[in-house]
Amino acid sequence: MDLTGHSTDFVVDASFPEGMRRFVRLGRQRWPEMFLYGEPLPPGVPADWRLPEPENDGLSGIVTFSSGQEMEDFWEEHGYALDVEGQGPYAVFYRHHAQPLHATTVSGVHASSQENAAAVEGTGLLLSEYYAVSIVTPEDPDTDPFSRSVVNDFLASFGEPTAAPV
């Protein structure tokens, strides 16, 4: 299978595991019969769902999402692609970094108010630990409504008050 899909990348603070729990709940609202990791998500699990233990390196992981077995089969054949209903599988790849991150200048700030955005725009950033996160959607969220809705759900899971264009 060829690599397909579009990656939207983020740096997320230590709240990533809790935000992912909210993201899984939003996915379940999208697809009541949702599959995670290629398996049906049992009823009631999103409230108790926890980010799985990291992969072999102890730092990275992946969470895959699909609407059900039919989409899983479609994924095997077509990769990250839109089906006839204009939806497709998506995934979150992540890597935990347990060391500090420093950025000299923060730009392109989206915040709950213009005042909050202005207070942060142009400042430095220092995180004691962080997650590097890639959301892989079937298409570019700038041009595809389904892919945009997935990224907007991710943003909403971390408290983005109104989903901003990506």
JSON list of C-alpha atoms in Angstrom, two decimals:
[
{"chain": "A", "resi": 1, "resn": "MET", "atom": "CA", "xyz": [0.00, 0.00, 0.00]},
{"chain": "A", "resi": 2, "resn": "ASP", "atom": "CA", "xyz": [1.31, 3.47, -0.88]},
{"chain": "A", "resi": 3, "resn": "LEU", "atom": "CA", "xyz": [1.54, 6.08, 1.80]},
{"chain": "A", "resi": 4, "resn": "THR", "atom": "CA", "xyz": [-1.47, 8.34, 1.55]},
{"chain": "A", "resi": 5, "resn": "GLY", "atom": "CA", "xyz": [-3.20, 10.97, 3.62]},
{"chain": "A", "resi": 6, "resn": "HIS", "atom": "CA", "xyz": [-2.39, 14.45, 4.84]},
{"chain": "A", "resi": 7, "resn": "SER", "atom": "CA", "xyz": [-0.52, 15.21, 8.04]},
{"chain": "A", "resi": 8, "resn": "THR", "atom": "CA", "xyz": [-1.42, 18.16, 10.27]},
{"chain": "A", "resi": 9, "resn": "ASP", "atom": "CA", "xyz": [1.21, 18.62, 12.95]},
{"chain": "A", "resi": 10, "resn": "PHE", "atom": "CA", "xyz": [1.06, 20.04, 16.47]},
{"chain": "A", "resi": 11, "resn": "VAL", "atom": "CA", "xyz": [3.15, 20.43, 19.59]},
{"chain": "A", "resi": 12, "resn": "VAL", "atom": "CA", "xyz": [0.92, 19.64, 22.58]},
{"chain": "A", "resi": 13, "resn": "ASP", "atom": "CA", "xyz": [1.66, 20.12, 26.27]},
{"chain": "A", "resi": 14, "resn": "ALA", "atom": "CA", "xyz": [1.32, 17.47, 28.98]},
{"chain": "A", "resi": 15, "resn": "SER", "atom": "CA", "xyz": [-2.49, 17.62, 28.69]},
{"chain": "A", "resi": 16, "resn": "PHE", "atom": "CA", "xyz": [-2.26, 15.43, 25.56]},
{"chain": "A", "resi": 17, "resn": "PRO", "atom": "CA", "xyz": [-3.53, 12.18, 27.17]},
{"chain": "A", "resi": 18, "resn": "GLU", "atom": "CA", "xyz": [-6.65, 13.89, 28.57]},
{"chain": "A", "resi": 19, "resn": "GLY", "atom": "CA", "xyz": [-7.28, 15.76, 25.31]},
{"chain": "A", "resi": 20, "resn": "MET", "atom": "CA", "xyz": [-7.07, 12.48, 23.42]},
{"chain": "A", "resi": 21, "resn": "ARG", "atom": "CA", "xyz": [-9.75, 11.04, 25.68]},
{"chain": "A", "resi": 22, "resn": "ARG", "atom": "CA", "xyz": [-12.04, 13.90, 24.67]},
{"chain": "A", "resi": 23, "resn": "PHE", "atom": "CA", "xyz": [-11.04, 13.38, 21.01]},
{"chain": "A", "resi": 24, "resn": "VAL", "atom": "CA", "xyz": [-12.05, 9.70, 21.20]},
{"chain": "A", "resi": 25, "resn": "ARG", "atom": "CA", "xyz": [-15.43, 10.75, 22.64]},
{"chain": "A", "resi": 26, "resn": "LEU", "atom": "CA", "xyz": [-15.96, 13.15, 19.72]},
{"chain": "A", "resi": 27, "resn": "GLY", "atom": "CA", "xyz": [-15.01, 10.35, 17.32]},
{"chain": "A", "resi": 28, "resn": "ARG", "atom": "CA", "xyz": [-17.64, 8.13, 18.91]},
{"chain": "A", "resi": 29, "resn": "GLN", "atom": "CA", "xyz": [-20.22, 10.88, 18.33]},
{"chain": "A", "resi": 30, "resn": "ARG", "atom": "CA", "xyz": [-19.21, 10.93, 14.66]},
{"chain": "A", "resi": 31, "resn": "TRP", "atom": "CA", "xyz": [-19.33, 7.14, 14.36]},
{"chain": "A", "resi": 32, "resn": "PRO", "atom": "CA", "xyz": [-21.38, 5.32, 17.04]},
{"chain": "A", "resi": 33, "resn": "GLU", "atom": "CA", "xyz": [-19.93, 1.98, 15.86]},
{"chain": "A", "resi": 34, "resn": "MET", "atom": "CA", "xyz": [-16.38, 3.36, 15.76]},
{"chain": "A", "resi": 35, "resn": "PHE", "atom": "CA", "xyz": [-13.30, 1.13, 15.58]},
{"chain": "A", "resi": 36, "resn": "LEU", "atom": "CA", "xyz": [-10.08, 2.04, 17.39]},
{"chain": "A", "resi": 37, "resn": "TYR", "atom": "CA", "xyz": [-6.92, 0.16, 16.41]},
{"chain": "A", "resi": 38, "resn": "GLY", "atom": "CA", "xyz": [-8.95, -1.90, 13.93]},
{"chain": "A", "resi": 39, "resn": "GLU", "atom": "CA", "xyz": [-11.28, -3.26, 16.62]},
{"chain": "A", "resi": 40, "resn": "PRO", "atom": "CA", "xyz": [-14.83, -2.27, 17.69]},
{"chain": "A", "resi": 41, "resn": "LEU", "atom": "CA", "xyz": [-14.88, 0.18, 20.57]},
{"chain": "A", "resi": 42, "resn": "PRO", "atom": "CA", "xyz": [-17.14, -1.41, 23.19]},
{"chain": "A", "resi": 43, "resn": "PRO", "atom": "CA", "xyz": [-20.08, 0.65, 24.53]},
{"chain": "A", "resi": 44, "resn": "GLY", "atom": "CA", "xyz": [-19.18, 2.92, 27.43]},
{"chain": "A", "resi": 45, "resn": "VAL", "atom": "CA", "xyz": [-15.44, 2.81, 26.76]},
{"chain": "A", "resi": 46, "resn": "PRO", "atom": "CA", "xyz": [-14.85, 6.45, 25.78]},
{"chain": "A", "resi": 47, "resn": "ALA", "atom": "CA", "xyz": [-15.46, 7.66, 29.34]},
{"chain": "A", "resi": 48, "resn": "ASP", "atom": "CA", "xyz": [-12.86, 5.20, 30.63]},
{"chain": "A", "resi": 49, "resn": "TRP", "atom": "CA", "xyz": [-10.53, 5.25, 27.62]},
{"chain": "A", "resi": 50, "resn": "ARG", "atom": "CA", "xyz": [-6.88, 5.98, 28.29]},
{"chain": "A", "resi": 51, "resn": "LEU", "atom": "CA", "xyz": [-4.01, 6.60, 25.93]},
{"chain": "A", "resi": 52, "resn": "PRO", "atom": "CA", "xyz": [-2.29, 3.24, 25.47]},
{"chain": "A", "resi": 53, "resn": "GLU", "atom": "CA", "xyz": [1.18, 2.55, 26.74]},
{"chain": "A", "resi": 54, "resn": "PRO", "atom": "CA", "xyz": [3.78, 3.79, 24.26]},
{"chain": "A", "resi": 55, "resn": "GLU", "atom": "CA", "xyz": [5.30, 1.55, 21.60]},
{"chain": "A", "resi": 56, "resn": "ASN", "atom": "CA", "xyz": [8.60, -0.31, 21.98]},
{"chain": "A", "resi": 57, "resn": "ASP", "atom": "CA", "xyz": [10.66, 2.87, 22.20]},
{"chain": "A", "resi": 58, "resn": "GLY", "atom": "CA", "xyz": [8.65, 3.89, 25.26]},
{"chain": "A", "resi": 59, "resn": "LEU", "atom": "CA", "xyz": [7.81, 7.27, 23.78]},
{"chain": "A", "resi": 60, "resn": "SER", "atom": "CA", "xyz": [5.69, 6.99, 20.64]},
{"chain": "A", "resi": 61, "resn": "GLY", "atom": "CA", "xyz": [2.33, 5.59, 19.64]},
{"chain": "A", "resi": 62, "resn": "ILE", "atom": "CA", "xyz": [-0.55, 5.65, 17.21]},
{"chain": "A", "resi": 63, "resn": "VAL", "atom": "CA", "xyz": [-4.32, 5.69, 17.61]},
{"chain": "A", "resi": 64, "resn": "THR", "atom": "CA", "xyz": [-6.33, 4.73, 14.50]},
{"chain": "A", "resi": 65, "resn": "PHE", "atom": "CA", "xyz": [-9.99, 5.58, 13.89]},
{"chain": "A", "resi": 66, "resn": "SER", "atom": "CA", "xyz": [-12.55, 4.17, 11.44]},
{"chain": "A", "resi": 67, "resn": "SER", "atom": "CA", "xyz": [-16.32, 3.91, 11.22]},
{"chain": "A", "resi": 68, "resn": "GLY", "atom": "CA", "xyz": [-16.32, 0.10, 11.28]},
{"chain": "A", "resi": 69, "resn": "GLN", "atom": "CA", "xyz": [-15.20, -3.06, 9.51]},
{"chain": "A", "resi": 70, "resn": "GLU", "atom": "CA", "xyz": [-16.23, -1.82, 6.07]},
{"chain": "A", "resi": 71, "resn": "MET", "atom": "CA", "xyz": [-13.98, 1.23, 6.45]},
{"chain": "A", "resi": 72, "resn": "GLU", "atom": "CA", "xyz": [-11.18, -0.94, 7.84]},
{"chain": "A", "resi": 73, "resn": "ASP", "atom": "CA", "xyz": [-11.36, -3.07, 4.67]},
{"chain": "A", "resi": 74, "resn": "PHE", "atom": "CA", "xyz": [-11.50, 0.09, 2.52]},
{"chain": "A", "resi": 75, "resn": "TRP", "atom": "CA", "xyz": [-8.41, 1.40, 4.39]},
{"chain": "A", "resi": 76, "resn": "GLU", "atom": "CA", "xyz": [-6.45, -1.76, 3.59]},
{"chain": "A", "resi": 77, "resn": "GLU", "atom": "CA", "xyz": [-7.14, -1.33, -0.11]},
{"chain": "A", "resi": 78, "resn": "HIS", "atom": "CA", "xyz": [-7.08, 2.46, -0.52]},
{"chain": "A", "resi": 79, "resn": "GLY", "atom": "CA", "xyz": [-5.13, 3.85, 2.46]},
{"chain": "A", "resi": 80, "resn": "TYR", "atom": "CA", "xyz": [-6.18, 7.17, 3.93]},
{"chain": "A", "resi": 81, "resn": "ALA", "atom": "CA", "xyz": [-8.82, 8.05, 1.35]},
{"chain": "A", "resi": 82, "resn": "LEU", "atom": "CA", "xyz": [-12.40, 9.29, 1.25]},
{"chain": "A", "resi": 83, "resn": "ASP", "atom": "CA", "xyz": [-15.11, 6.71, 0.65]},
{"chain": "A", "resi": 84, "resn": "VAL", "atom": "CA", "xyz": [-18.31, 7.27, -1.35]},
{"chain": "A", "resi": 85, "resn": "GLU", "atom": "CA", "xyz": [-19.83, 9.03, 1.69]},
{"chain": "A", "resi": 86, "resn": "GLY", "atom": "CA", "xyz": [-16.98, 11.54, 1.78]},
{"chain": "A", "resi": 87, "resn": "GLN", "atom": "CA", "xyz": [-15.48, 10.11, 4.98]},
{"chain": "A", "resi": 88, "resn": "GLY", "atom": "CA", "xyz": [-12.38, 8.09, 5.66]},
{"chain": "A", "resi": 89, "resn": "PRO", "atom": "CA", "xyz": [-10.11, 6.62, 8.29]},
{"chain": "A", "resi": 90, "resn": "TYR", "atom": "CA", "xyz": [-7.75, 8.84, 10.26]},
{"chain": "A", "resi": 91, "resn": "ALA", "atom": "CA", "xyz": [-5.01, 8.42, 12.82]},
{"chain": "A", "resi": 92, "resn": "VAL", "atom": "CA", "xyz": [-3.09, 10.28, 15.50]},
{"chain": "A", "resi": 93, "resn": "PHE", "atom": "CA", "xyz": [0.64, 9.59, 15.67]},
{"chain": "A", "resi": 94, "resn": "TYR", "atom": "CA", "xyz": [2.38, 10.92, 18.76]},
{"chain": "A", "resi": 95, "resn": "ARG", "atom": "CA", "xyz": [5.75, 11.00, 20.43]},
{"chain": "A", "resi": 96, "resn": "HIS", "atom": "CA", "xyz": [6.32, 12.08, 24.02]},
{"chain": "A", "resi": 97, "resn": "HIS", "atom": "CA", "xyz": [9.36, 14.23, 24.65]},
{"chain": "A", "resi": 98, "resn": "ALA", "atom": "CA", "xyz": [10.31, 14.37, 28.32]},
{"chain": "A", "resi": 99, "resn": "GLN", "atom": "CA", "xyz": [12.75, 17.23, 27.86]},
{"chain": "A", "resi": 100, "resn": "PRO", "atom": "CA", "xyz": [12.16, 20.98, 27.55]},
{"chain": "A", "resi": 101, "resn": "LEU", "atom": "CA", "xyz": [11.13, 22.73, 24.38]},
{"chain": "A", "resi": 102, "resn": "HIS", "atom": "CA", "xyz": [11.95, 26.38, 23.79]},
{"chain": "A", "resi": 103, "resn": "ALA", "atom": "CA", "xyz": [10.68, 28.49, 20.91]},
{"chain": "A", "resi": 104, "resn": "THR", "atom": "CA", "xyz": [12.05, 31.99, 20.49]},
{"chain": "A", "resi": 105, "resn": "THR", "atom": "CA", "xyz": [8.91, 33.51, 19.00]},
{"chain": "A", "resi": 106, "resn": "VAL", "atom": "CA", "xyz": [5.29, 32.34, 19.04]},
{"chain": "A", "resi": 107, "resn": "SER", "atom": "CA", "xyz": [3.23, 33.42, 16.02]},
{"chain": "A", "resi": 108, "resn": "GLY", "atom": "CA", "xyz": [-0.13, 32.63, 14.47]},
{"chain": "A", "resi": 109, "resn": "VAL", "atom": "CA", "xyz": [-1.84, 32.48, 17.87]},
{"chain": "A", "resi": 110, "resn": "HIS", "atom": "CA", "xyz": [-5.48, 31.38, 18.16]},
{"chain": "A", "resi": 111, "resn": "ALA", "atom": "CA", "xyz": [-6.92, 32.08, 21.60]},
{"chain": "A", "resi": 112, "resn": "SER", "atom": "CA", "xyz": [-10.27, 32.51, 23.34]},
{"chain": "A", "resi": 113, "resn": "SER", "atom": "CA", "xyz": [-10.11, 36.28, 22.71]},
{"chain": "A", "resi": 114, "resn": "GLN", "atom": "CA", "xyz": [-8.16, 38.77, 20.64]},
{"chain": "A", "resi": 115, "resn": "GLU", "atom": "CA", "xyz": [-6.74, 40.15, 23.88]},
{"chain": "A", "resi": 116, "resn": "ASN", "atom": "CA", "xyz": [-5.41, 36.72, 24.91]},
{"chain": "A", "resi": 117, "resn": "ALA", "atom": "CA", "xyz": [-3.96, 36.14, 21.44]},
{"chain": "A", "resi": 118, "resn": "ALA", "atom": "CA", "xyz": [-2.26, 39.53, 21.44]},
{"chain": "A", "resi": 119, "resn": "ALA", "atom": "CA", "xyz": [-0.76, 38.84, 24.89]},
{"chain": "A", "resi": 120, "resn": "VAL", "atom": "CA", "xyz": [0.99, 35.72, 23.56]},
{"chain": "A", "resi": 121, "resn": "GLU", "atom": "CA", "xyz": [1.79, 36.70, 19.96]},
{"chain": "A", "resi": 122, "resn": "GLY", "atom": "CA", "xyz": [5.52, 37.32, 19.58]},
{"chain": "A", "resi": 123, "resn": "THR", "atom": "CA", "xyz": [6.53, 35.93, 22.99]},
{"chain": "A", "resi": 124, "resn": "GLY", "atom": "CA", "xyz": [8.78, 32.95, 23.67]},
{"chain": "A", "resi": 125, "resn": "LEU", "atom": "CA", "xyz": [7.55, 29.49, 24.56]},
{"chain": "A", "resi": 126, "resn": "LEU", "atom": "CA", "xyz": [8.99, 27.12, 27.15]},
{"chain": "A", "resi": 127, "resn": "LEU", "atom": "CA", "xyz": [7.51, 23.72, 27.90]},
{"chain": "A", "resi": 128, "resn": "SER", "atom": "CA", "xyz": [9.06, 21.30, 30.39]},
{"chain": "A", "resi": 129, "resn": "GLU", "atom": "CA", "xyz": [7.80, 18.34, 28.33]},
{"chain": "A", "resi": 130, "resn": "TYR", "atom": "CA", "xyz": [5.63, 17.99, 25.26]},
{"chain": "A", "resi": 131, "resn": "TYR", "atom": "CA", "xyz": [4.13, 15.70, 22.64]},
{"chain": "A", "resi": 132, "resn": "ALA", "atom": "CA", "xyz": [4.84, 15.97, 18.92]},
{"chain": "A", "resi": 133, "resn": "VAL", "atom": "CA", "xyz": [1.55, 15.01, 17.28]},
{"chain": "A", "resi": 134, "resn": "SER", "atom": "CA", "xyz": [0.51, 14.34, 13.68]},
{"chain": "A", "resi": 135, "resn": "ILE", "atom": "CA", "xyz": [-3.10, 13.87, 12.68]},
{"chain": "A", "resi": 136, "resn": "VAL", "atom": "CA", "xyz": [-3.29, 11.99, 9.40]},
{"chain": "A", "resi": 137, "resn": "THR", "atom": "CA", "xyz": [-6.54, 12.60, 7.52]},
{"chain": "A", "resi": 138, "resn": "PRO", "atom": "CA", "xyz": [-7.64, 11.42, 4.07]},
{"chain": "A", "resi": 139, "resn": "GLU", "atom": "CA", "xyz": [-7.25, 14.86, 2.49]},
{"chain": "A", "resi": 140, "resn": "ASP", "atom": "CA", "xyz": [-5.93, 18.35, 3.21]},
{"chain": "A", "resi": 141, "resn": "PRO", "atom": "CA", "xyz": [-8.16, 19.98, 5.87]},
{"chain": "A", "resi": 142, "resn": "ASP", "atom": "CA", "xyz": [-7.87, 23.29, 3.98]},
{"chain": "A", "resi": 143, "resn": "THR", "atom": "CA", "xyz": [-9.83, 21.81, 1.08]},
{"chain": "A", "resi": 144, "resn": "ASP", "atom": "CA", "xyz": [-11.76, 18.80, 2.44]},
{"chain": "A", "resi": 145, "resn": "PRO", "atom": "CA", "xyz": [-14.71, 19.28, 4.85]},
{"chain": "A", "resi": 146, "resn": "PHE", "atom": "CA", "xyz": [-14.39, 15.83, 6.45]},
{"chain": "A", "resi": 147, "resn": "SER", "atom": "CA", "xyz": [-10.67, 16.18, 7.13]},
{"chain": "A", "resi": 148, "resn": "ARG", "atom": "CA", "xyz": [-11.26, 19.71, 8.45]},
{"chain": "A", "resi": 149, "resn": "SER", "atom": "CA", "xyz": [-13.94, 18.37, 10.83]},
{"chain": "A", "resi": 150, "resn": "VAL", "atom": "CA", "xyz": [-11.47, 15.80, 12.22]},
{"chain": "A", "resi": 151, "resn": "VAL", "atom": "CA", "xyz": [-8.80, 18.47, 12.86]},
{"chain": "A", "resi": 152, "resn": "ASN", "atom": "CA", "xyz": [-11.43, 20.80, 14.33]},
{"chain": "A", "resi": 153, "resn": "ASP", "atom": "CA", "xyz": [-12.54, 18.02, 16.70]},
{"chain": "A", "resi": 154, "resn": "PHE", "atom": "CA", "xyz": [-8.90, 17.63, 17.76]},
{"chain": "A", "resi": 155, "resn": "LEU", "atom": "CA", "xyz": [-8.63, 21.37, 18.42]},
{"chain": "A", "resi": 156, "resn": "ALA", "atom": "CA", "xyz": [-11.93, 21.35, 20.35]},
{"chain": "A", "resi": 157, "resn": "SER", "atom": "CA", "xyz": [-10.59, 18.48, 22.47]},
{"chain": "A", "resi": 158, "resn": "PHE", "atom": "CA", "xyz": [-7.91, 20.83, 23.75]},
{"chain": "A", "resi": 159, "resn": "GLY", "atom": "CA", "xyz": [-10.25, 23.71, 24.49]},
{"chain": "A", "resi": 160, "resn": "GLU", "atom": "CA", "xyz": [-10.11, 25.63, 21.21]},
{"chain": "A", "resi": 161, "resn": "PRO", "atom": "CA", "xyz": [-13.30, 27.71, 21.72]},
{"chain": "A", "resi": 162, "resn": "THR", "atom": "CA", "xyz": [-14.18, 27.94, 18.04]},
{"chain": "A", "resi": 163, "resn": "ALA", "atom": "CA", "xyz": [-12.48, 25.71, 15.57]},
{"chain": "A", "resi": 164, "resn": "ALA", "atom": "CA", "xyz": [-10.07, 27.85, 13.63]},
{"chain": "A", "resi": 165, "resn": "PRO", "atom": "CA", "xyz": [-9.18, 27.21, 10.03]},
{"chain": "A", "resi": 166, "resn": "VAL", "atom": "CA", "xyz": [-6.13, 24.98, 9.82]}
]
